[in-house]
Amino acid sequence: MEVASFRKKELISNYIILGIFAIVSLAPILVLIFNAFKPAVEFGTNPIGLPNNITFQNFPDAWVQGEYSKIFFNSFKLVFGTLILCISVSSLAGFSLAKLNPKGANLVAIYLLVGISIPAQMFLLPLFLLWKNLGLLNTHIGLIIIYSALNAPFATFLIRSYMIRLPDELFDAAKIDGANIFQQFFRVAIPLSWPVLLTSALVVGLAVWNEFLFALTFVQDENLKPISTILFAFSWRFINNQALVSAASIMMVAPVVILFLLFQKRFISGLTSGGLKG
Amino acid sequence: MKIFLNKSLIAWYFILPVLLIHLFVIAIPSISSLALSLTDFRGMGKLNYIGFENFNELFDDRYFVKAVYHNIIWTIAFLTIPVFVALVCAYLLTGIKRGQLFFRLAFFFPYMLASVVNCQIWKYLFSPIYGIGTVLSSFGLDLLTTSPFTTKEYSLFAVAFVDGWHFWGFLVVIYLTGMYQVDSSLYEAADIEGASKYQKFRYITLPMIRPVLVFTIMIITIWSIPVFDYVFILTKGGPAYSSEVIGTYMYSQAFERFNVGYSSAIGTMMFFYVLIIVGLFGVLRRLGWEV
């Protein structure tokens, strides 16, 4: 669909301007990709161009030197742990707010909205002290609980706004067939809501994968750190070997790129519809 | 037994888990922060009530004042450059069919990448040993011979640039969605009147997408205060506090110096700032601003 129709001559200038911004967006990332395939000796003579000699050796080197098999396992554990906890509590709450309309549901919505806007710095330190006393520092479950709480309001609203459009007749029919509320939730609401569950899972998973501040604060044990804080340390450790650092960065980005290309519409609509998560 | 299965109660059982984890992670620590901000607690030992002394001290703390000033510059920078560029690009995108998807994905892509990766990319590009500077100097241009991240005059702007580079594509998508909701007959009418591209933008697009525009202005105003990742990763607030923002200053007070009371006071002020901004936009909406 064309909104503002442009004349032919204008079209060319449109493409030129947009092209320049596309280069600004993508060229830095391309340099990173080039560098990941360059031998370390080439950086002195060819810092930002295409590699003259393509090598794949940087990837296994970075993988071994950074112990990335352990790191990937840590990050996957955090992502899937958060998805299980966050999406289940959010779909329960989303279902209730959409279909059961308990008294005071508005208060819950307001509470969660206020919760979203609280800056992390407000509760970071007391949370740290609380987690220390509960023995949750330097544990994955501690971080999973934090990530679930941070992302649950967004997921709850997203799921609620989808479930609210499911026709009530479906639930009435299930009720007549003798389904109680839990069965209505598991057999009717959840199977019909898979698109929104997938969107929420992608957005929440991305947030956890990329998260830095809480990972930095709550996990100091090198063996338990996720990929974001490890890459931060790795980039300082190997500051003189940019080939390794670039390869390590690409390893962090690769899963995101693959999922993004598969589910770009979902990612974009999920991330912008929330509009409330950084 | 029956009373526990009352329909309204069951509805609350469904909400309970979310409320519970939210209470533990966000509500209780936030309230503790409010209380701790009135004490001189330093992580261990005795805790004394000192009233608003932490807040008084903050106004005299020249590093804190400097950080606030940097956050104001940051907010203004984000409210102007990315918003302007994103508006222009979104508007130009509405006029093309071929390649629109490509541009949209290209602009949005950096938004998906981790802050650590984006910072790594730009630290490299701005490095005097490897980056753009070496290429420029081979053409005889002595720009970027030192990294702007380590230069006092430029560090804040360099960090803001990287964050803005990653963020602006998000705005493009939001504005584009808004622009597609504008009734196309308005543009047809303007075409008949012989309106220019700029006139159509100024008198049709801009007023029609005002709700979206106001929404993005609100989130930028809110998000510019707790910025942390990009500053911490690129400069840690340095050199010599030249890129220190409230978020990184609070972090160093909390986790390097363990001034629990003092850093809670900083967190509390950030919270009230957000509350005021949200309230302000709420009032504007009440006044019929359609935001």
Coordinates of C-alpha atoms in Angstrom, one line a residue:
Chain A
M1 CA 0.0 0.0 0.0
E2 CA 1.2 3.4 -0.9
V3 CA 0.3 6.2 1.6
A4 CA 2.0 9.3 0.3
S5 CA 2.4 8.9 -3.5
F6 CA 5.7 10.2 -4.7
R7 CA 6.7 11.3 -8.1
K8 CA 9.3 9.3 -10.1
K9 CA 12.0 11.9 -9.6
E10 CA 11.4 11.9 -5.9
L11 CA 11.5 8.1 -5.7
I12 CA 15.2 8.1 -6.6
S13 CA 16.1 10.6 -3.9
N14 CA 14.0 8.5 -1.5
Y15 CA 16.1 5.4 -2.3
I16 CA 19.3 7.3 -1.9
I17 CA 18.5 8.7 1.5
L18 CA 17.1 5.3 2.8
G19 CA 20.1 3.6 1.3
I20 CA 22.5 5.8 3.2
F21 CA 20.7 5.0 6.5
A22 CA 20.6 1.3 5.7
I23 CA 24.4 1.4 5.2
V24 CA 24.8 3.3 8.6
S25 CA 22.7 0.5 10.2
L26 CA 24.3 -2.5 8.6
A27 CA 27.9 -1.6 7.6
P28 CA 29.1 -1.8 11.3
I29 CA 27.6 -5.2 11.6
L30 CA 29.1 -6.3 8.3
V31 CA 32.6 -5.2 9.6
L32 CA 32.1 -7.5 12.6
I33 CA 31.2 -10.4 10.3
F34 CA 34.2 -9.7 8.1
N35 CA 36.5 -9.6 11.1
A36 CA 35.3 -12.9 12.4
F37 CA 36.5 -14.6 9.3
K38 CA 39.9 -12.8 9.1
P39 CA 43.2 -14.3 10.4
A40 CA 44.5 -12.3 13.3
V41 CA 47.6 -11.2 11.4
E42 CA 45.5 -9.4 8.8
F43 CA 44.1 -6.8 11.2
G44 CA 47.1 -4.6 10.9
T45 CA 46.8 -4.1 7.1
N46 CA 43.1 -4.6 6.6
P47 CA 41.1 -3.4 9.6
I48 CA 37.6 -2.9 8.2
G49 CA 37.5 -4.5 4.7
L50 CA 36.5 -7.9 3.4
P51 CA 38.9 -10.6 4.5
N52 CA 41.7 -11.3 2.0
N53 CA 42.1 -14.8 3.4
I54 CA 39.0 -16.4 4.8
T55 CA 39.6 -18.5 7.9
F56 CA 37.1 -20.4 10.0
Q57 CA 39.7 -21.1 12.8
N58 CA 38.6 -18.1 14.9
F59 CA 35.3 -19.8 15.9
P60 CA 36.8 -23.0 17.4
D61 CA 39.6 -21.0 19.0
A62 CA 37.1 -18.6 20.6
W63 CA 34.9 -21.5 21.6
V64 CA 37.7 -23.3 23.4
Q65 CA 39.4 -20.2 24.9
G66 CA 36.2 -18.8 26.2
E67 CA 34.8 -22.2 27.3
Y68 CA 31.7 -21.4 25.3
S69 CA 30.1 -24.8 25.6
K70 CA 29.7 -24.1 29.3
I71 CA 28.5 -20.5 28.6
F72 CA 26.0 -21.4 26.0
F73 CA 24.6 -24.1 28.4
N74 CA 24.3 -21.4 31.1
S75 CA 22.5 -19.0 28.8
F76 CA 20.1 -21.6 27.4
K77 CA 19.3 -22.7 30.9
L78 CA 18.4 -19.1 31.8
V79 CA 16.4 -18.6 28.7
F80 CA 14.4 -21.8 28.9
G81 CA 14.0 -21.5 32.7
T82 CA 12.6 -18.0 32.4
L83 CA 10.3 -19.0 29.5
I84 CA 8.8 -21.9 31.5
L85 CA 8.3 -19.8 34.6
C86 CA 7.4 -16.5 33.0
I87 CA 5.1 -17.7 30.3
S88 CA 3.2 -20.1 32.6
V89 CA 2.5 -17.5 35.3
S90 CA 1.7 -14.8 32.6
S91 CA -0.7 -17.0 30.7
L92 CA -2.5 -17.9 33.9
A93 CA -2.9 -14.2 34.8
G94 CA -3.6 -13.2 31.2
F95 CA -6.4 -15.7 31.0
S96 CA -7.9 -14.6 34.3
L97 CA -7.8 -10.9 33.4
A98 CA -9.3 -11.6 29.9
K99 CA -12.0 -14.1 30.7
L100 CA -12.7 -14.5 34.4
N101 CA -12.8 -10.7 35.2
P102 CA -12.4 -11.0 39.0
K103 CA -13.3 -8.0 41.1
G104 CA -10.3 -5.7 41.3
A105 CA -8.8 -6.8 38.0
N106 CA -8.3 -3.2 37.2
L107 CA -6.1 -2.8 40.2
V108 CA -3.9 -5.6 39.1
A109 CA -3.5 -4.0 35.7
I110 CA -2.6 -0.7 37.2
Y111 CA -0.2 -2.4 39.7
L112 CA 1.6 -4.2 36.8
L113 CA 1.7 -1.0 34.7
V114 CA 3.4 0.9 37.5
G115 CA 5.7 -2.1 38.0
I116 CA 6.8 -1.8 34.4
S117 CA 7.8 1.8 34.7
I118 CA 9.9 1.4 37.9
P119 CA 13.5 1.9 36.9
A120 CA 15.7 -1.1 37.8
Q121 CA 18.0 1.1 39.9
M122 CA 15.1 1.6 42.3
F123 CA 15.1 -2.0 43.5
L124 CA 18.4 -3.4 42.4
L125 CA 20.3 -3.0 45.6
P126 CA 17.6 -4.1 48.1
L127 CA 16.9 -7.1 45.8
F128 CA 20.6 -7.9 45.9
L129 CA 20.6 -7.9 49.7
L130 CA 17.4 -10.0 49.8
W131 CA 18.8 -12.5 47.3
K132 CA 22.0 -12.7 49.3
N133 CA 20.1 -13.5 52.5
L134 CA 18.0 -16.1 50.6
G135 CA 21.1 -17.7 49.2
L136 CA 20.0 -16.9 45.6
L137 CA 23.0 -15.0 44.6
N138 CA 25.2 -16.8 42.1
T139 CA 22.4 -19.3 41.2
H140 CA 20.6 -19.6 37.9
I141 CA 17.2 -20.0 39.7
G142 CA 17.7 -16.7 41.4
L143 CA 18.2 -15.0 38.0
I144 CA 15.4 -16.9 36.4
I145 CA 13.0 -15.6 39.1
I146 CA 14.2 -12.0 38.5
Y147 CA 13.9 -12.3 34.7
S148 CA 10.4 -13.8 35.0
A149 CA 9.3 -11.0 37.3
L150 CA 10.7 -8.3 35.0
N151 CA 9.1 -9.7 31.9
A152 CA 5.8 -11.1 33.3
P153 CA 3.9 -7.8 33.2
F154 CA 4.6 -7.4 29.5
A155 CA 3.8 -11.0 28.7
T156 CA 0.6 -10.9 30.8
F157 CA -0.7 -7.8 28.9
L158 CA 0.2 -9.3 25.5
I159 CA -1.5 -12.6 26.3
R160 CA -4.5 -10.9 27.9
S161 CA -5.1 -8.8 24.8
Y162 CA -5.1 -11.9 22.7
M163 CA -7.3 -14.1 24.9
I164 CA -9.8 -11.3 25.3
R165 CA -10.7 -11.8 21.6
L166 CA -11.3 -15.5 21.9
P167 CA -15.1 -16.0 21.5
D168 CA -16.9 -16.6 24.8
E169 CA -19.1 -19.2 23.1
L170 CA -16.1 -21.6 23.0
F171 CA -15.8 -21.4 26.8
D172 CA -19.5 -21.7 27.3
A173 CA -19.6 -24.8 25.2
A174 CA -16.8 -26.3 27.2
K175 CA -18.6 -25.4 30.4
I176 CA -21.8 -27.2 29.2
D177 CA -19.6 -30.2 28.4
G178 CA -18.7 -30.2 32.1
A179 CA -15.2 -28.6 31.9
N180 CA -14.1 -26.7 35.0
I181 CA -12.1 -23.5 34.8
F182 CA -8.8 -25.3 34.8
Q183 CA -9.9 -27.5 31.9
Q184 CA -11.1 -24.5 30.1
F185 CA -7.7 -22.9 30.5
F186 CA -5.7 -25.9 29.5
R187 CA -7.9 -27.4 26.8
V188 CA -9.5 -24.3 25.2
A189 CA -7.5 -21.1 26.0
I190 CA -3.9 -22.4 25.7
P191 CA -4.3 -24.4 22.5
L192 CA -6.0 -21.4 20.8
S193 CA -3.5 -18.9 22.0
W194 CA -0.3 -20.5 20.6
P195 CA 0.5 -17.5 18.3
V196 CA 0.6 -15.0 21.2
L197 CA 2.5 -17.5 23.4
L198 CA 5.1 -17.9 20.7
T199 CA 5.4 -14.1 20.3
S200 CA 5.8 -13.6 24.0
A201 CA 8.4 -16.4 24.2
L202 CA 10.5 -14.8 21.4
V203 CA 10.4 -11.4 23.0
V204 CA 11.1 -12.6 26.5
G205 CA 13.8 -15.1 25.3
L206 CA 15.5 -12.3 23.4
A207 CA 15.4 -10.0 26.5
V208 CA 17.0 -12.7 28.7
W209 CA 19.6 -13.7 26.1
N210 CA 20.8 -10.0 25.8
E211 CA 20.3 -9.0 29.4
F212 CA 23.3 -7.4 31.0
L213 CA 22.7 -5.4 34.2
F214 CA 21.1 -8.1 36.3
A215 CA 23.5 -10.8 35.0
L216 CA 26.4 -8.5 36.0
T217 CA 25.0 -7.9 39.5
F218 CA 23.7 -11.3 40.5
V219 CA 26.1 -13.8 39.0
Q220 CA 29.8 -13.3 39.7
D221 CA 30.8 -17.0 39.6
E222 CA 32.7 -17.4 36.3
N223 CA 31.3 -20.9 35.9
L224 CA 27.7 -19.7 36.0
K225 CA 27.9 -16.4 34.0
P226 CA 25.7 -16.1 30.9
I227 CA 27.0 -15.1 27.5
S228 CA 26.4 -11.4 27.8
T229 CA 28.7 -10.8 30.8
I230 CA 31.2 -13.4 29.6
L231 CA 31.5 -11.6 26.2
F232 CA 32.1 -8.3 28.1
A233 CA 35.0 -9.9 30.0
F234 CA 36.2 -11.8 27.0
S235 CA 36.5 -8.6 24.9
W236 CA 38.8 -7.1 27.6
R237 CA 40.8 -10.3 28.0
F238 CA 41.5 -10.6 24.2
I239 CA 41.6 -6.9 23.4
N240 CA 44.7 -7.6 21.3
N241 CA 43.1 -10.4 19.4
Q242 CA 40.1 -8.8 17.6
A243 CA 39.6 -11.9 15.5
L244 CA 38.7 -13.9 18.5
V245 CA 36.5 -11.2 20.0
S246 CA 34.6 -10.8 16.7
A247 CA 34.1 -14.5 16.4
A248 CA 32.8 -14.7 20.0
S249 CA 30.4 -11.8 19.2
I250 CA 29.1 -13.5 16.1
M251 CA 28.4 -16.7 18.2
M252 CA 26.3 -14.6 20.6
V253 CA 24.4 -13.0 17.7
A254 CA 23.9 -16.1 15.5
P255 CA 20.9 -17.6 17.4
V256 CA 19.2 -14.3 17.4
V257 CA 19.7 -13.7 13.7
I258 CA 18.4 -17.2 12.8
L259 CA 15.2 -16.7 14.9
F260 CA 14.8 -13.2 13.7
L261 CA 14.9 -14.3 10.0
L262 CA 12.4 -17.0 10.7
F263 CA 10.0 -15.0 12.8
Q264 CA 10.7 -11.3 11.9
K265 CA 7.0 -10.2 11.9
R266 CA 6.5 -11.7 15.3
F267 CA 9.6 -10.2 16.7
I268 CA 8.9 -6.7 15.4
S269 CA 5.2 -6.7 16.4
G270 CA 5.9 -8.2 19.8
L271 CA 8.7 -5.7 20.6
T272 CA 6.9 -2.7 19.4
S273 CA 3.4 -3.6 20.7
G274 CA 4.8 -3.9 24.2
G275 CA 6.7 -0.7 23.5
L276 CA 7.4 -0.8 27.2
K277 CA 10.5 -2.9 27.4
G278 CA 13.9 -1.6 26.8
Chain B
M1 CA -14.1 -26.4 50.6
K2 CA -16.7 -24.8 48.6
I3 CA -15.7 -21.3 49.5
F4 CA -12.2 -21.8 48.0
L5 CA -13.7 -22.8 44.7
N6 CA -15.9 -19.7 44.5
K7 CA -15.5 -18.4 40.9
S8 CA -14.1 -15.0 41.8
L9 CA -11.5 -16.6 44.2
I10 CA -10.4 -19.0 41.5
A11 CA -9.9 -16.1 39.2
W12 CA -7.6 -14.7 41.8
Y13 CA -5.7 -18.0 42.1
F14 CA -4.7 -17.6 38.5
I15 CA -3.3 -14.1 39.1
L16 CA -1.6 -15.0 42.3
P17 CA 1.7 -16.5 40.9
V18 CA 2.5 -13.3 38.8
L19 CA 1.7 -11.1 41.8
L20 CA 3.8 -13.2 44.1
I21 CA 7.0 -13.1 42.0
H22 CA 6.5 -9.5 41.2
L23 CA 6.0 -8.7 44.8
F24 CA 9.3 -10.4 45.8
V25 CA 11.4 -9.1 43.0
I26 CA 10.1 -5.6 42.5
A27 CA 7.5 -4.4 45.0
I28 CA 9.2 -5.4 48.3
P29 CA 12.7 -4.3 47.2
S30 CA 11.3 -1.0 45.9
I31 CA 9.5 -0.2 49.2
S32 CA 12.7 -1.2 51.0
S33 CA 14.6 1.2 48.8
L34 CA 12.2 4.0 49.9
A35 CA 12.8 3.2 53.5
L36 CA 16.6 2.7 53.2
S37 CA 16.9 6.1 51.4
L38 CA 16.2 7.7 54.8
T39 CA 19.0 5.8 56.5
D40 CA 22.8 5.8 56.6
F41 CA 23.0 2.0 56.1
R42 CA 26.2 0.8 54.5
G43 CA 25.4 -2.9 54.0
M44 CA 26.4 -4.1 57.4
G45 CA 26.4 -2.9 61.0
K46 CA 24.0 -0.4 62.5
L47 CA 21.3 1.4 60.6
N48 CA 20.3 4.9 61.6
Y49 CA 17.3 7.0 60.6
I50 CA 18.7 10.3 59.2
G51 CA 15.7 11.8 57.5
F52 CA 16.2 13.5 54.2
E53 CA 19.9 13.9 54.7
N54 CA 20.9 11.7 51.8
F55 CA 18.8 13.8 49.5
N56 CA 20.3 17.0 50.8
E57 CA 23.7 15.5 50.3
L58 CA 22.8 14.5 46.7
F59 CA 22.2 18.1 45.7
D60 CA 25.6 19.1 47.0
D61 CA 27.3 16.1 45.4
R62 CA 28.9 17.6 42.3
Y63 CA 29.4 14.2 40.6
F64 CA 25.7 13.5 41.0
V65 CA 24.8 16.9 39.7
K66 CA 27.1 16.3 36.7
A67 CA 25.4 12.9 36.1
V68 CA 21.9 14.6 36.2
Y69 CA 23.2 17.2 33.7
H70 CA 24.5 14.4 31.4
N71 CA 21.1 12.7 31.6
I72 CA 19.4 15.9 30.5
I73 CA 21.7 16.2 27.5
W74 CA 21.1 12.6 26.7
T75 CA 17.3 13.0 26.9
I76 CA 17.4 16.1 24.6
A77 CA 19.7 14.3 22.2
F78 CA 17.4 11.3 22.0
L79 CA 14.3 13.5 21.7
T80 CA 15.7 15.3 18.7
I81 CA 18.1 13.3 16.4
P82 CA 16.6 9.8 16.5
V83 CA 13.1 11.1 16.4
F84 CA 13.8 13.3 13.5
V85 CA 15.7 10.7 11.5
A86 CA 13.1 8.0 12.2
L87 CA 10.2 10.3 11.2
V88 CA 11.9 11.1 7.9
C89 CA 12.8 7.5 7.1
A90 CA 9.4 6.2 8.1
Y91 CA 7.8 8.9 5.8
L92 CA 10.1 8.0 2.9
L93 CA 9.3 4.3 3.5
T94 CA 5.6 4.9 3.1
G95 CA 6.3 6.2 -0.5
I96 CA 8.1 3.1 -1.8
K97 CA 6.9 -0.4 -2.4
R98 CA 10.0 -2.2 -3.8
G99 CA 12.5 -2.9 -1.0
Q100 CA 10.4 -1.6 1.8
L101 CA 10.7 -4.8 3.8
F102 CA 14.5 -4.8 3.3
F103 CA 14.9 -1.3 4.7
R104 CA 12.6 -1.9 7.6
L105 CA 14.5 -5.0 8.6
A106 CA 17.9 -3.2 8.1
F107 CA 16.9 -0.3 10.3
F108 CA 15.4 -2.5 13.0
F109 CA 18.2 -5.1 13.1
P110 CA 20.6 -3.4 15.5
Y111 CA 17.7 -3.1 18.0
M112 CA 17.7 -6.9 18.3
L113 CA 21.4 -7.2 19.1
A114 CA 22.8 -7.3 22.6
S115 CA 24.3 -4.1 24.1
V116 CA 27.5 -6.0 24.6
V117 CA 27.8 -6.8 20.9
N118 CA 26.8 -3.3 19.7
C119 CA 29.4 -1.8 22.1
Q120 CA 32.0 -4.2 20.9
I121 CA 31.3 -3.2 17.2
W122 CA 31.7 0.5 17.9
K123 CA 34.6 0.2 20.3
Y124 CA 36.4 -1.4 17.4
L125 CA 35.3 1.1 14.8
F126 CA 36.3 4.0 16.9
S127 CA 39.6 2.5 18.0
P128 CA 42.7 4.4 16.9
I129 CA 44.5 1.1 16.1
Y130 CA 42.0 -0.7 13.9
G131 CA 39.0 1.5 13.3
I132 CA 37.7 4.1 10.9
G133 CA 40.4 6.4 12.0
T134 CA 43.2 4.3 10.5
V135 CA 41.4 4.3 7.1
L136 CA 40.8 8.0 7.3
S137 CA 44.4 8.7 8.1
S138 CA 45.6 6.7 5.1
F139 CA 43.7 9.3 3.1
G140 CA 45.5 12.0 5.0
L141 CA 42.5 12.8 7.2
D142 CA 43.6 13.0 10.9
L143 CA 40.1 12.5 12.3
L144 CA 39.4 9.9 15.0
T145 CA 43.1 9.4 15.8
T146 CA 42.0 8.9 19.4
S147 CA 38.9 7.0 20.4
P148 CA 36.1 9.4 21.3
F149 CA 35.2 7.0 24.2
T150 CA 38.5 7.9 25.9
T151 CA 38.3 11.7 25.2
K152 CA 36.7 13.8 27.8
E153 CA 35.0 16.2 25.4
Y154 CA 33.3 13.5 23.3
S155 CA 32.8 10.5 25.5
L156 CA 29.1 11.2 26.4
F157 CA 28.1 12.0 22.8
A158 CA 30.0 8.9 21.5
V159 CA 28.1 6.7 23.9
A160 CA 24.8 8.3 23.1
F161 CA 25.5 7.9 19.4
V162 CA 26.0 4.1 19.8
D163 CA 22.8 3.8 21.9
G164 CA 20.9 5.9 19.4
W165 CA 22.3 3.9 16.5
H166 CA 20.8 0.8 18.0
F167 CA 17.5 2.4 19.0
W168 CA 16.3 4.5 16.2
G169 CA 15.1 1.6 14.0
F170 CA 12.6 0.8 16.7
L171 CA 11.1 4.3 16.3
V172 CA 10.9 3.8 12.5
V173 CA 8.7 0.8 12.9
I174 CA 6.4 2.5 15.4
Y175 CA 6.1 5.6 13.2
L176 CA 5.5 3.5 10.1
T177 CA 2.7 1.7 11.8
G178 CA 1.2 5.0 12.8
M179 CA 1.5 6.4 9.3
Y180 CA -0.3 3.5 7.7
Q181 CA -3.3 4.2 9.8
V182 CA -3.7 7.6 8.2
D183 CA -6.6 7.8 5.9
S184 CA -5.1 7.8 2.4
S185 CA -7.9 10.0 1.0
L186 CA -6.3 12.9 2.9
Y187 CA -3.2 12.5 0.7
E188 CA -5.3 12.2 -2.5
A189 CA -7.0 15.4 -1.6
A190 CA -3.6 17.1 -1.0
D191 CA -2.3 15.7 -4.3
I192 CA -5.2 17.4 -6.1
E193 CA -4.4 20.6 -4.4
G194 CA -0.8 20.2 -5.6
A195 CA 0.8 19.9 -2.2
S196 CA 4.5 19.2 -2.0
K197 CA 6.1 16.2 -0.2
Y198 CA 7.1 18.5 2.7
Q199 CA 3.6 20.1 2.9
K200 CA 1.9 16.7 3.0
F201 CA 4.3 15.6 5.8
R202 CA 3.9 18.8 7.8
Y203 CA 0.1 19.2 7.5
I204 CA -1.2 15.7 7.2
T205 CA 1.2 13.0 8.4
L206 CA 2.6 14.9 11.5
P207 CA -0.8 15.9 13.0
M208 CA -2.3 12.5 12.2
I209 CA 0.4 10.5 14.0
R210 CA 0.5 12.8 17.0
P211 CA -0.6 10.1 19.4
V212 CA 2.2 7.8 18.3
L213 CA 4.7 10.6 18.4
V214 CA 3.6 11.6 21.9
F215 CA 3.9 8.0 23.0
T216 CA 7.5 7.8 21.8
I217 CA 8.4 11.1 23.4
M218 CA 7.1 9.7 26.7
I219 CA 9.0 6.5 26.5
I220 CA 12.2 8.3 25.5
T221 CA 11.8 10.7 28.4
I222 CA 11.3 7.8 30.7
W223 CA 14.0 5.5 29.3
S224 CA 16.7 8.2 29.1
I225 CA 17.0 8.3 32.9
P226 CA 17.9 4.7 33.9
V227 CA 20.4 4.3 30.9
F228 CA 23.1 1.9 32.0
D229 CA 24.3 -0.8 29.6
Y230 CA 25.9 1.4 26.9
V231 CA 27.6 3.8 29.3
F232 CA 28.9 1.1 31.6
I233 CA 30.2 -1.2 28.8
L234 CA 31.8 1.6 26.7
T235 CA 33.3 4.0 29.3
K236 CA 32.1 3.1 32.8
G237 CA 31.2 6.7 33.1
G238 CA 34.8 7.9 32.4
P239 CA 37.2 9.4 31.6
A240 CA 37.0 11.5 34.7
Y241 CA 33.2 11.4 35.1
S242 CA 32.8 12.9 31.6
S243 CA 30.2 10.4 30.6
E244 CA 28.8 9.5 34.0
V245 CA 25.0 9.2 34.1
I246 CA 22.7 8.6 37.1
G247 CA 22.5 4.9 36.3
T248 CA 26.2 4.3 36.4
Y249 CA 26.8 6.6 39.3
M250 CA 24.1 4.8 41.4
Y251 CA 25.7 1.5 40.5
S252 CA 29.2 2.6 41.7
Q253 CA 27.7 4.0 44.9
A254 CA 25.8 0.7 45.4
F255 CA 28.2 -2.0 44.4
E256 CA 31.7 -0.4 44.7
R257 CA 31.2 1.7 47.8
F258 CA 28.2 0.0 49.3
N259 CA 26.5 3.2 50.3
V260 CA 23.2 1.5 50.6
G261 CA 21.2 4.5 52.0
Y262 CA 22.8 6.9 49.5
S263 CA 22.2 4.8 46.4
S264 CA 18.7 4.1 47.5
A265 CA 18.1 7.8 47.6
I266 CA 19.3 8.0 44.0
G267 CA 17.0 5.1 43.0
T268 CA 14.1 6.8 44.8
M269 CA 14.6 10.0 42.9
M270 CA 14.6 8.2 39.6
F271 CA 11.4 6.5 40.6
F272 CA 9.7 9.8 41.4
Y273 CA 10.9 11.2 38.2
V274 CA 9.3 8.4 36.2
L275 CA 6.1 8.8 38.2
I276 CA 6.0 12.5 37.5
I277 CA 6.5 12.0 33.7
V278 CA 3.9 9.2 33.6
G279 CA 1.5 11.4 35.6
L280 CA 2.2 14.4 33.3
F281 CA 1.2 12.5 30.2
G282 CA -1.8 11.1 32.1
V283 CA -2.9 14.6 32.8
L284 CA -2.4 15.6 29.2
R285 CA -4.6 12.7 28.1
R286 CA -7.3 13.8 30.5
L287 CA -7.1 17.3 29.1
G288 CA -8.2 15.7 25.8
W289 CA -4.8 15.7 24.0
E290 CA -5.5 12.3 22.5
V291 CA -2.1 11.0 23.5

